[in-house]
mmCIF file of C-alpha atoms and ligand atoms in Angstrom:
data_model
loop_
_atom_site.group_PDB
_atom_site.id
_atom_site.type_symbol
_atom_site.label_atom_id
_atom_site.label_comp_id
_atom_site.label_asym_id
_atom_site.label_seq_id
_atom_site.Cartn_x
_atom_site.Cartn_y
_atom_site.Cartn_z
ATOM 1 C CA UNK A 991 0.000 0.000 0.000
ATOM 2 C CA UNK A 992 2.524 2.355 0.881
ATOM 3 C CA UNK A 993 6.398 1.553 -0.594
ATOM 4 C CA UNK A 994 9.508 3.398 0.135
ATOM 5 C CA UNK A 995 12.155 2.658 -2.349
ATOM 6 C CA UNK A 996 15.652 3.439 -1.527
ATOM 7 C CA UNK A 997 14.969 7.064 0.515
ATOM 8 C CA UNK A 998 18.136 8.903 1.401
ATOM 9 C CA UNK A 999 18.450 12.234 3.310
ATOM 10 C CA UNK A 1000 20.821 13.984 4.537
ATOM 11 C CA UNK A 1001 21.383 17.533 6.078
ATOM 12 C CA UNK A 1002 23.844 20.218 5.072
ATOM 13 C CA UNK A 1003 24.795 22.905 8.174
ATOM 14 C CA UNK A 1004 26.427 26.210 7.520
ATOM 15 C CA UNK A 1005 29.831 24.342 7.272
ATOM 16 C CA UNK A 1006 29.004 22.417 4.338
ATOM 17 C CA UNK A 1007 29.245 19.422 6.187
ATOM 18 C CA UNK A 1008 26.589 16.629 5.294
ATOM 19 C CA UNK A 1009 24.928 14.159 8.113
ATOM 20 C CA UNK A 1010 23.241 11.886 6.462
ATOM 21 C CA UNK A 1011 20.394 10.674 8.155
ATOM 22 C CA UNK A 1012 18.597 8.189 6.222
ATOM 23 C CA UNK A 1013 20.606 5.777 4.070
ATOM 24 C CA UNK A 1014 18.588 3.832 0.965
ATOM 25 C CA UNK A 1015 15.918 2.977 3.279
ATOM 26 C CA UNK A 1016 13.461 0.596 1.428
ATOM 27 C CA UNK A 1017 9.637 -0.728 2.994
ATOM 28 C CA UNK A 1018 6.690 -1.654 2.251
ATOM 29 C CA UNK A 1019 3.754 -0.953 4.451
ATOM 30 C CA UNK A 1020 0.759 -3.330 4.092
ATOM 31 C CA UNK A 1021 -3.161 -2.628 4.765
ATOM 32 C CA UNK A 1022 -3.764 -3.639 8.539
ATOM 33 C CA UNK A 1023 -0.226 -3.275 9.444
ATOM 34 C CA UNK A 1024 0.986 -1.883 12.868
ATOM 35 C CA UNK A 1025 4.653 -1.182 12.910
ATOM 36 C CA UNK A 1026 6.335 0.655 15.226
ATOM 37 C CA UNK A 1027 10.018 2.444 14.918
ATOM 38 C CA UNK A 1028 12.756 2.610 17.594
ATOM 39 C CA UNK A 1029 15.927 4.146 17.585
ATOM 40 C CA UNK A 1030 17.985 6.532 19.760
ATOM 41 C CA UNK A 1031 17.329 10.352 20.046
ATOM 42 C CA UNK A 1032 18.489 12.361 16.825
ATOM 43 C CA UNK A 1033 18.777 9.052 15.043
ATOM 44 C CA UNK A 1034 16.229 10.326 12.098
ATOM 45 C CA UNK A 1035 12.726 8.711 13.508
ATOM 46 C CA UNK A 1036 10.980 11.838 13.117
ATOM 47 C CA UNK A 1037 12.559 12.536 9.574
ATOM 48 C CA UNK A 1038 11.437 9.040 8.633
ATOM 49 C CA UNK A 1039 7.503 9.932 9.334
ATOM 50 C CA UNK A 1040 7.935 13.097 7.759
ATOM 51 C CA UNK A 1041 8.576 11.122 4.634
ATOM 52 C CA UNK A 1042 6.187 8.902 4.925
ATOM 53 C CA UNK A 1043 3.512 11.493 5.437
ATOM 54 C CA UNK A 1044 4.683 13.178 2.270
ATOM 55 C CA UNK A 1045 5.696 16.350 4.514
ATOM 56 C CA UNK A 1046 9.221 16.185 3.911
ATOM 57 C CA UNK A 1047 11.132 14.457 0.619
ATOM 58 C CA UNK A 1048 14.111 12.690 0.544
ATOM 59 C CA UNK A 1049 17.151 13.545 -1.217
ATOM 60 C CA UNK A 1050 16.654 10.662 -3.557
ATOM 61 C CA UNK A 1051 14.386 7.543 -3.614
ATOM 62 C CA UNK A 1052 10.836 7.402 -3.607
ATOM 63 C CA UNK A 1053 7.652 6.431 -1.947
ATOM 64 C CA UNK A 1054 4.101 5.002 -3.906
ATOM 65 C CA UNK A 1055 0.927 5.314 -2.624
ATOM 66 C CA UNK A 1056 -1.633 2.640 -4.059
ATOM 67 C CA UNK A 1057 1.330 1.898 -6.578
ATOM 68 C CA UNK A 1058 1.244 5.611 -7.692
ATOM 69 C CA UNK A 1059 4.459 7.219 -7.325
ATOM 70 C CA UNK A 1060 4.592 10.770 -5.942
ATOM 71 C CA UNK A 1061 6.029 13.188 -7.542
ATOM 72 C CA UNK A 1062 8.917 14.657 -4.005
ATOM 73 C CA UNK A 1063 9.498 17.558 -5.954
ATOM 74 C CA UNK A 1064 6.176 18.633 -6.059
ATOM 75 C CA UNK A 1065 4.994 18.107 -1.878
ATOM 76 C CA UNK A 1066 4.197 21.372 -1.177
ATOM 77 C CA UNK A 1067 1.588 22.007 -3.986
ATOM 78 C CA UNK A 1068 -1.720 22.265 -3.184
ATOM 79 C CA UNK A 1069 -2.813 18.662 -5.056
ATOM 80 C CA UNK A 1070 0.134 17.262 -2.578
ATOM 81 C CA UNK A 1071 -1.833 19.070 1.037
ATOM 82 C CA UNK A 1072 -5.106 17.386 -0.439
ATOM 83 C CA UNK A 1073 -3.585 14.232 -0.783
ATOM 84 C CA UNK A 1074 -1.973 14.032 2.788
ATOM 85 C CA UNK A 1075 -5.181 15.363 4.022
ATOM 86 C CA UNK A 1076 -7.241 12.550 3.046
ATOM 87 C CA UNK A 1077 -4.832 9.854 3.229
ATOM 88 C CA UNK A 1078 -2.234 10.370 6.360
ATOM 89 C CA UNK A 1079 -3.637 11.269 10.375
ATOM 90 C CA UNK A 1080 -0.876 12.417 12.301
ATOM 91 C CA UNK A 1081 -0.232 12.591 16.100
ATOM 92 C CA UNK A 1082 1.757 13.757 17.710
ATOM 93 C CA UNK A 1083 3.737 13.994 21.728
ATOM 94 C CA UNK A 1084 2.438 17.180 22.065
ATOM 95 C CA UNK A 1085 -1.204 16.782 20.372
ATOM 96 C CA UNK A 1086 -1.012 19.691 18.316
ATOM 97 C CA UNK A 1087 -4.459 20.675 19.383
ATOM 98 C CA UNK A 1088 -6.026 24.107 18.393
ATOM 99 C CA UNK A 1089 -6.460 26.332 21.564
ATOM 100 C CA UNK A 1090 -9.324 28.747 20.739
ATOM 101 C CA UNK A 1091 -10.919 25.941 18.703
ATOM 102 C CA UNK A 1092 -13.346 23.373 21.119
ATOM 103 C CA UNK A 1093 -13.279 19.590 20.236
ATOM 104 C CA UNK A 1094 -16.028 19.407 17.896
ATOM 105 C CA UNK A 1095 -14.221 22.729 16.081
ATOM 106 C CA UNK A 1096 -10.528 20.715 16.172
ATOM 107 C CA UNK A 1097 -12.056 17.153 14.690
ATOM 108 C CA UNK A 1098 -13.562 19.226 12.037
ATOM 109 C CA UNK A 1099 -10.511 20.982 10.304
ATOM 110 C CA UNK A 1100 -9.526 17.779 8.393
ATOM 111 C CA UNK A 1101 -13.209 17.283 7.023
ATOM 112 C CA UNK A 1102 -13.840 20.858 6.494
ATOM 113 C CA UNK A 1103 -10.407 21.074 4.324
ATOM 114 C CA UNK A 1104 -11.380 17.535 2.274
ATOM 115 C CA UNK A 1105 -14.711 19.928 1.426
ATOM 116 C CA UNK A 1106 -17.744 17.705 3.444
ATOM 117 C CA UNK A 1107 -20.794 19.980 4.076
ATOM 118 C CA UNK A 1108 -21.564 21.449 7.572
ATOM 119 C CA UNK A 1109 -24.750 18.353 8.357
ATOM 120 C CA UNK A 1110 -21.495 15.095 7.264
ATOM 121 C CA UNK A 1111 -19.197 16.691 9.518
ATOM 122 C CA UNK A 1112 -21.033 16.875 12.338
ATOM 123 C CA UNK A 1113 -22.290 13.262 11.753
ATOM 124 C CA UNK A 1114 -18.467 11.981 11.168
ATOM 125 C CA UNK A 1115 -17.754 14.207 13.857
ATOM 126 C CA UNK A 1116 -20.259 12.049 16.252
ATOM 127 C CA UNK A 1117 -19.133 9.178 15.124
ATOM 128 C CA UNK A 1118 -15.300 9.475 15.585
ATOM 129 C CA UNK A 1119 -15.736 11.042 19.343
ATOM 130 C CA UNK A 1120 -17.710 8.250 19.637
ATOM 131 C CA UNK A 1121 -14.959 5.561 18.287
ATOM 132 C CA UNK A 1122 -12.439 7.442 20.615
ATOM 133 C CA UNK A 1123 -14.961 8.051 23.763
ATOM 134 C CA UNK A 1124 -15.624 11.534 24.128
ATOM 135 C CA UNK A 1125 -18.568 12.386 23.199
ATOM 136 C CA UNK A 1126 -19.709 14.588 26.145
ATOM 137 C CA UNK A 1127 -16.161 16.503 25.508
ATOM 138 C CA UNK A 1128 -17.571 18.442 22.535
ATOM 139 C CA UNK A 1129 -17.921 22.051 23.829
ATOM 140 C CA UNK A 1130 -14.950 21.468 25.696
ATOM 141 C CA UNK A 1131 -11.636 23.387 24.751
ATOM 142 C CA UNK A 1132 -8.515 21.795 24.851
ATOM 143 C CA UNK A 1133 -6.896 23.419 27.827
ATOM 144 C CA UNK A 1134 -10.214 22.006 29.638
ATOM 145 C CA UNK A 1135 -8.923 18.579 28.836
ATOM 146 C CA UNK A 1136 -6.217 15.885 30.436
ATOM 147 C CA UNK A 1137 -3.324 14.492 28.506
ATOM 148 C CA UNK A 1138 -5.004 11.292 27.603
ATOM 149 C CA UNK A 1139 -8.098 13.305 26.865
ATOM 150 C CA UNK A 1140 -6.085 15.523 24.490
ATOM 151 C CA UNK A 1141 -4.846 13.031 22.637
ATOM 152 C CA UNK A 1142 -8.112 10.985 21.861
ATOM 153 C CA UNK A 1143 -9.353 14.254 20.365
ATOM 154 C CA UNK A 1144 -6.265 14.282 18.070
ATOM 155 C CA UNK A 1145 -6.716 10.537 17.100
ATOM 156 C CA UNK A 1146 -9.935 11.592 16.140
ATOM 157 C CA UNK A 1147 -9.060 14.450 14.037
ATOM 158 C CA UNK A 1148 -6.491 12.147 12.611
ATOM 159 C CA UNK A 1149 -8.617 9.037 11.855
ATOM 160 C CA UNK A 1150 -11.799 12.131 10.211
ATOM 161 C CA UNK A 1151 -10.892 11.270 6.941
ATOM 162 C CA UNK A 1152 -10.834 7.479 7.033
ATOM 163 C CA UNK A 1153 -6.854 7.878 6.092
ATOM 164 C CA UNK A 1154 -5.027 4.862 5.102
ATOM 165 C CA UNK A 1155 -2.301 5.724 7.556
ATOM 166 C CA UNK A 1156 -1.962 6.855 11.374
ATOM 167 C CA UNK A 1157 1.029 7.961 11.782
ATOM 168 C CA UNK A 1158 2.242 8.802 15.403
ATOM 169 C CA UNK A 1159 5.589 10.437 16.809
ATOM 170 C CA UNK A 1160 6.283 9.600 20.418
ATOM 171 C CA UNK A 1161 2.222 9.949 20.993
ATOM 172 C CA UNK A 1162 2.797 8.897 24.309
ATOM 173 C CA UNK A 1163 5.981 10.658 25.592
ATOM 174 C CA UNK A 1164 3.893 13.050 27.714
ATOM 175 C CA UNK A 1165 1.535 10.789 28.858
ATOM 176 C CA UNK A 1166 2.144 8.908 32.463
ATOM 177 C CA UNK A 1167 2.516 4.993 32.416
ATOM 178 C CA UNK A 1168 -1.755 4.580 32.969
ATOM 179 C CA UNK A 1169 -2.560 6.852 30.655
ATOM 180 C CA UNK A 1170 -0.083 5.201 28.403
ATOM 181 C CA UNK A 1171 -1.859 2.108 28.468
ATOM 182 C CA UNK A 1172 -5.252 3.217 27.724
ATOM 183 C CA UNK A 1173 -4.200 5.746 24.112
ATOM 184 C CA UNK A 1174 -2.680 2.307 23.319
ATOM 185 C CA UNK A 1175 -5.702 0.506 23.733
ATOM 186 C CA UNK A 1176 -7.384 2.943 21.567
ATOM 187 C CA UNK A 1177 -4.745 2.580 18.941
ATOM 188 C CA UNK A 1178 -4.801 -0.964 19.169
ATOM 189 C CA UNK A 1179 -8.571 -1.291 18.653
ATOM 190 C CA UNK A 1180 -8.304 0.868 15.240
ATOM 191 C CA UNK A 1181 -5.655 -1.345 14.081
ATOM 192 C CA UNK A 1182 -8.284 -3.892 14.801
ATOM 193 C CA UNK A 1183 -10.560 -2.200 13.064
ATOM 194 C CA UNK A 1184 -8.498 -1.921 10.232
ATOM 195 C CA UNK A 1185 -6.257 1.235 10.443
ATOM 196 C CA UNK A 1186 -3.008 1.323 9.247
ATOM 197 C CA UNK A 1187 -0.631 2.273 11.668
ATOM 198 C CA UNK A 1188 3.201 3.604 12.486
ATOM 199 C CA UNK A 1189 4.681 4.841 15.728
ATOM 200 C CA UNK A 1190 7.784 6.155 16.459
ATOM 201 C CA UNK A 1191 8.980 5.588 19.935
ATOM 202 C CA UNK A 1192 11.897 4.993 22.223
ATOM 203 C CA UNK A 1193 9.642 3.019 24.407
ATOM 204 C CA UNK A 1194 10.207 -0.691 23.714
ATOM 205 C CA UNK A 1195 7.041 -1.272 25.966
ATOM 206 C CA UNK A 1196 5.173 0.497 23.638
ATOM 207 C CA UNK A 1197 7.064 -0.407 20.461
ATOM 208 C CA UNK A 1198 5.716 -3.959 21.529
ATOM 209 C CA UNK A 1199 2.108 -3.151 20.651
ATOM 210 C CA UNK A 1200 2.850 -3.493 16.896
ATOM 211 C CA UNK A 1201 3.017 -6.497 14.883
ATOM 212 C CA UNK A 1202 6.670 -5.338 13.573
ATOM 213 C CA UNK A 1203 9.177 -3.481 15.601
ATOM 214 C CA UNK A 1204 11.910 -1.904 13.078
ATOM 215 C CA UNK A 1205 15.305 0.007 14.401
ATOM 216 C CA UNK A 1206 16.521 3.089 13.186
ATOM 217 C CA UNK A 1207 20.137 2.768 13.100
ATOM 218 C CA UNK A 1208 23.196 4.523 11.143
ATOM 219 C CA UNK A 1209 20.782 5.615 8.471
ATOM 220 C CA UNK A 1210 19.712 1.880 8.236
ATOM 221 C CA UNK A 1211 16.357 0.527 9.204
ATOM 222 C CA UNK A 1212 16.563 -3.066 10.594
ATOM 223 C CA UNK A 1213 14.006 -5.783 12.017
ATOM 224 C CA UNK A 1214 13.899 -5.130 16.086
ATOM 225 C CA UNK A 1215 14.606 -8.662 18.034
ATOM 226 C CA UNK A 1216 13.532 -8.966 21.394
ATOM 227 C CA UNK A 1217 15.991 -11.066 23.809
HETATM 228 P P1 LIG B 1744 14.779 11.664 15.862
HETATM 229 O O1 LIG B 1744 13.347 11.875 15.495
HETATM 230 O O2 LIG B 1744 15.202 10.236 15.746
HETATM 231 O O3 LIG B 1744 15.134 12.246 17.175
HETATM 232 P P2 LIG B 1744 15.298 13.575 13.732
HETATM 233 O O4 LIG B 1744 14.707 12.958 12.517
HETATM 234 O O5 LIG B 1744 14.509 14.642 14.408
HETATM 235 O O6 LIG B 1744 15.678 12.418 14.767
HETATM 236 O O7 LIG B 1744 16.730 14.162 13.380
HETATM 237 C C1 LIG B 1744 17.757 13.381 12.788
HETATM 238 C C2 LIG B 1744 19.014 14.213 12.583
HETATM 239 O O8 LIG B 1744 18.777 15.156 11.557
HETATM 240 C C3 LIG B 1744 19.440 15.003 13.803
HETATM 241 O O9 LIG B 1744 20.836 14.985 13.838
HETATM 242 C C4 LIG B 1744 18.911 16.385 13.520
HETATM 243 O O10 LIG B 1744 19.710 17.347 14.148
HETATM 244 C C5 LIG B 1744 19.009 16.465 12.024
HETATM 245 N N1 LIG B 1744 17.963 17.329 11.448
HETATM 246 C C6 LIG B 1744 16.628 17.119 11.505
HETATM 247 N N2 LIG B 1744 15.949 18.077 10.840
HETATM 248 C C7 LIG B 1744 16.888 18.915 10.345
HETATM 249 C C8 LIG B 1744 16.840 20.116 9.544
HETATM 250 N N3 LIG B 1744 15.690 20.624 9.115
HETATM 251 N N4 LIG B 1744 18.028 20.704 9.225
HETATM 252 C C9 LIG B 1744 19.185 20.179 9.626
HETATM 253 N N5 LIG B 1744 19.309 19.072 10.365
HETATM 254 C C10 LIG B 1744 18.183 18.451 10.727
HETATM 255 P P1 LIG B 1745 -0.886 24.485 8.227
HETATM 256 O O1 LIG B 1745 -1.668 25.725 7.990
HETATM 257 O O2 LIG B 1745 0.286 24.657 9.162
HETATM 258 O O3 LIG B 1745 -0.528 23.728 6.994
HETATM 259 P P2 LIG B 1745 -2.808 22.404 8.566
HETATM 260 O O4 LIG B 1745 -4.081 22.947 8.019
HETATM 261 O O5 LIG B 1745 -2.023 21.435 7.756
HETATM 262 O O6 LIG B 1745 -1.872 23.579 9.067
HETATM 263 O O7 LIG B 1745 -3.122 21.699 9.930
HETATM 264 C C1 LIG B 1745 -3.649 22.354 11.053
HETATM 265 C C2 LIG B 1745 -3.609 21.389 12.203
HETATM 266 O O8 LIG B 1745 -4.463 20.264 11.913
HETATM 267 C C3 LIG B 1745 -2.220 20.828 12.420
HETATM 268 O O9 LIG B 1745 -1.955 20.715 13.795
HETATM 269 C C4 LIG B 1745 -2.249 19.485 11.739
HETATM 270 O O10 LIG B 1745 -1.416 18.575 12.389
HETATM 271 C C5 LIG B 1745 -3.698 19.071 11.883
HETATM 272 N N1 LIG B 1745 -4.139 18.275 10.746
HETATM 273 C C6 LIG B 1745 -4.363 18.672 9.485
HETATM 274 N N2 LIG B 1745 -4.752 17.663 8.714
HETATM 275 C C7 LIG B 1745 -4.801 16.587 9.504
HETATM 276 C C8 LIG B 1745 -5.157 15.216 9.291
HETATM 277 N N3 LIG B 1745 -5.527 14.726 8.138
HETATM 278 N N4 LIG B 1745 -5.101 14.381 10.330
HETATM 279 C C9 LIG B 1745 -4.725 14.840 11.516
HETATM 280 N N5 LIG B 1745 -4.389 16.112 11.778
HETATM 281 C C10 LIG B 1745 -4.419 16.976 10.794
#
């Protein structure tokens, strides 16, 4: 469903010196899969998922969608922002919520962008709080919320669209170990359901939810082995 072939990227500072961070990275991300991505901080997790949610292109390589092979050069067109919109929910560690908007306002941007009329948003709106449990959170605004709370109203704003991916960076590294538990319970019962989904983490107790654990390592992504 989703293929990267052979993505490199490196960084250039003001000294002309390159890092490269990602090093012909190649894989293939099925329907239904849960795969989560360790590695150390600074390692190139979060450039990784920027790829992969066509917010960032590599230096050379390229990813397909559906077998349809986007066109890097061309990301930050408009036909690109539609595209991530309707296929790729993001969260993220620090939910990315938007203050002066109130839940029902926040789970509505995605929709509103992909162009459904006021009456299907608020029905799709219903029916993700629902999915994520927050229904009587509606009128609240995001500062009224806890953590956990927080970040089920960002899951929901991710998963609006029906996207073919969730992608998450560290969505639980502010959380505390209960409330930990319980987004990955969520997460775990839309993979059930069906949703795609990759997480970045540091966290091998959390990395363990997924059906593959990768490792980010010297540019070079690698199959995780517990032992
Ligand atoms: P991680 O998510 O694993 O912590 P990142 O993907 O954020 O790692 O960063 C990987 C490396 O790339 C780091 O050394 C970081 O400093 C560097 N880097 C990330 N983004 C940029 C950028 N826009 N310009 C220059 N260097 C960057
Ligand atoms: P910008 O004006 O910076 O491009 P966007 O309209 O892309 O902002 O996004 C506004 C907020 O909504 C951001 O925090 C972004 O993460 C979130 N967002 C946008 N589209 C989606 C989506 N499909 N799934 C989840 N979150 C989204």
């Amino acid at each position: 469903m989703i293929e990267l072939h052979n993505i490199s990227k490196s960084y250039t500072n003001k000294n002309n010196i390159e890092t490269k961070v990602l090093s012909e990275i190649n894989l293939k991300i099925n329907k239904g899969d849960f795969i989560s991505i360790m590695g150390t901080s600074g390692v190139g997790k979060s450039t990784l998922l920027n790829i992969i949610g066509l917010l960032d292109s590599p230096n050379s390589g390229y990813i397909c969608i559906d077998g349809e092979k986007m066109d890097i050069s061309r990301l930050s067109t408009d036909k690109y922002s539609k595209i991530r919109n309707r296929y790729i929910g993001f969260i993220f560690q620090d939910f990315k919520l938007i203050r002066d908007m109130n839940v029902l306002q926040n789970v509505e941007v995605p929709l509103a962008y992909a162009g459904y009329n006021k009456k299907l948003r608020k029905e799709r709106v219903k029916e993700v709080l629902q999915q994520v449990g927050l229904v009587e959170k509606e009128d609240a605004y995001p500062d009224q919320l806890s953590g956990g709370q927080k970040q089920r109203v960002a899951i929901a704003r991710a998963i609006a669209n029906k996207p073919k991916i969730l992608i998450g960076d560290e969505p639980t590294g502010n959380l505390d170990a209960e409330t930990t538990e319980e987004i990955l319970r969520l997460i775990n019962s839309l993979n059930k359901l069906g949703v795609t989904i990759v997480l970045v983490t540091h966290d091998l107790n959390v990395a363990k939810n997924a059906n593959r654990i990768l490792e980010l390592h010297s540019g070079r992504l690698a199959e995780y082995s517990i032992d």
